[in-house]
Amino acid sequence: MIPFDSFAMLDWSSGNDTGPRPRRDAIWLGCVRGGVEEAPRYLRNRVEAEAALVDLIEAERAAGRRLLIGCDFPFGFPAGFALRLTGRDDPLAVWDWLEARIEDGPRANKRFDVAGGINALFPGIGPFWFNGLKREIAGLPRRDTRTGHGMADRRRADRDAPGSFSAWQMGGAGAVGGQVLIGLPVLNRLRRRFAGAVAVWPFEALEAPVALVEAWPGLINRAVRRAEAAGGIRDAHQVRLMARGMARLPAARLAAMLSVEAAEAPEEGWIFGLGHEEELMRACDDPLAPPPLRDDCFALPAGVEWTPVDEALALLRDRLRAVVGKEVLPLGQAGGRVLAADVTARRANPPEANTAVDGYGFAHQSLGEGDQVLPLVEGCAAAGGPYPGAVPEGYAVRVLTGAALPEGVDTVILQEDVTLGQGRIAFRGGLRRGANTRRAGEDVAAGAVVLGAGRVLTPADLALCAAVGLADLPVYERLRVAVISTGDELVEPGEEAAPGQIFDANRPMLLSLIAQMGHEAVDLGRVADDRAALRAALDRGAGEADAILTSGGASAGDEDHVSALLNAAGAMAEWRVALKPGRPLALGMWGGAPVFGLPGNPVAALVCALIFARPALRLLSGAGWAAPQGFDVPAAIAKTKKPGRREFLRARLREGRAEVFHSEGSGRISGLSWAEGLVELPDHGLEIQPGDAVRYIPFTSFLGG
Ligand code: AMP
Ligand code: MG
């Protein structure tokens, strides 16, 4: 077989248009072209997806590269179907048949009607079932009531693939039937459009420049789940890893996997990689050390100019992941660190049943009706001082809070509720079995996961870990974040300031912010608006830190050297985020380190750092994505907000209402210091009256990672 040069994996969906924002259960395309892995692409509907496939095929052909495209739905049906449907034993005749009958559009399609129509060609009921529509469809049962149609329920390959679905099932979680009916016509159009250049595996010999191959990400589920644990959208991981796996397999192994002889039922097709799951996973798995971030990880999709805040956040969330190494620390040093793996209880909490109060313990079955008198045994059970023997039935023993329940004791009475005298206790009846005791493991069972990877360890977490016997914790190394201020006008506070010069206010602010977020701040000082000096500072940052925050010089002007340099490095997206304050936000990669080019204006710099850099740094640090917690409170102000941009106002809470700083001027640092949080106003226009609910986010909810 002639080797392939490029690989794509398509995650198909039969649903309707899924909107502009990348989300799961939509169409996704992962590509490795000519050895270069691309960020997975989100395709909101099938029209876009088909266009993307056409573009991909054209581009790869123009580049003279052989292309293999994996698709996640069956290419054939159980044996005998093609003959019954088309009168020919040819699976591709089914493709033609479906293409001629499926009408499709971004918002609706006729797949259920076509399935009902096919059922009418068979005796009995079925084989297709499940109607996802409100209206009844002749011939298509809503539930699996099929009988007598004479078709097998699954193909040979489906029977061998754990967790796969039957192509007859048209809907319900995990079903693929709808995708087949809608997907095959799209692939068939590609076959006709690029006639002779597209071969369908395993029905045709793979000699054409493009191969369509049925592939199923379920086969590499473990690898996908591992990747997913670090965040991101499942479908994106599926297509990325599958394309990567196909690309990384040695050519001879790939050829061997493609030479499957589905001889038993050739018209049914086959699932690529079936029986070779482990090998496929080894090929696609993320290596244990975090791989470098991709240079184009901040690139915006073509044609995007104004990026809404939520989309910018979704892009960051999708493209960044932990870049730090791991270490093991004693409990006492792990506070504020990010847990690098799930940890499980070595011991239950409480380890043994014990008493929750100071009092007297006995067996509940010692009690009779009404008021009680029980003789006391000698001795006492205390925390750390267990009672040595067993307490006989009909006797009570003195117990102190935290003491393990002695043998023979299952119930405790509070000392305030008894009268003590002559070596006996008297108390009222009506105590339930187990009163005032704690069961062994009632808080945490031994072996239970107590904290998950990505957790930023709180003081309480350390108590929990200690209680269940953990002395050391696996944590991520601290993320190092470098801070650089840029601008000819800047001087250090305390220095002599000539006319026109200002003190560098951003650097102390950002350094302190990073430390409060739990990262290690690396101060790289100020640089003038000079490209060579800035280049040297960025080089240093990439060498000494995992990420870099700059302020100033982020727009597109002559003196905006941050964006110019990142641009020249070819790894830059000058995001015009629809955000006030702080539109120009330069994001790029420098020497493998993500650079957040914040605006120079201190108000905008802080808002952009809180809204964008904070969650991104969290991801890089291993802590996973987290949105700041805001809540709705009545506004103390009136304001008219124009549509188009999200706005953040400097605010604070007084008497349960959100006050807003009297000036929105973005140079007013005093307002930043006055504020205790931000009021977040939505992207759309708004008329706010005093007392209307507005969203308030306290600054504290941005800190601690
Ligand atoms: P720039 O984004 O470089 O055009 O800067 C925008 C505004 O922020 C200008 O008025 C700068 O003087 C000011 N600025 C930039 N960096 C700082 C800084 N580190 N401290 C205080 N103000 C700054
Ligand atoms: Mg400047």
Coordinates of N, CA, C and O and ligand atoms in Angstrom, one line a residue, residues 486-487 489 529 552-553 559-560, ligand 2:
T486 N 5.9 47.2 29.7 CA 6.6 47.8 28.6 C 6.1 49.2 28.4 O 5.0 49.6 28.8
G487 N 7.0 50.1 28.0 CA 6.7 51.5 27.7 C 7.8 52.4 28.1 O 8.5 52.3 29.1
E489 N 7.7 55.4 28.8 CA 7.3 56.4 29.8 C 7.4 55.9 31.2 O 7.3 56.6 32.1
D529 N 10.0 50.7 24.9 CA 9.4 50.4 23.6 C 10.4 50.1 22.6 O 10.6 50.9 21.6
G552 N 1.0 46.6 28.3 CA 1.3 47.7 27.4 C 1.7 47.2 26.0 O 2.1 46.0 25.9
G553 N 1.6 48.0 25.0 CA 2.1 47.7 23.7 C 1.4 46.5 23.0 O 1.9 45.8 22.2
E559 N 4.1 51.7 18.2 CA 4.9 51.4 19.4 C 4.4 50.1 20.1 O 4.8 49.8 21.2
D560 N 3.5 49.4 19.5 CA 3.0 48.2 20.1 C 3.8 47.0 19.8 O 3.5 46.1 18.9
Ligands
MG2 MG 2.9 51.6 25.7

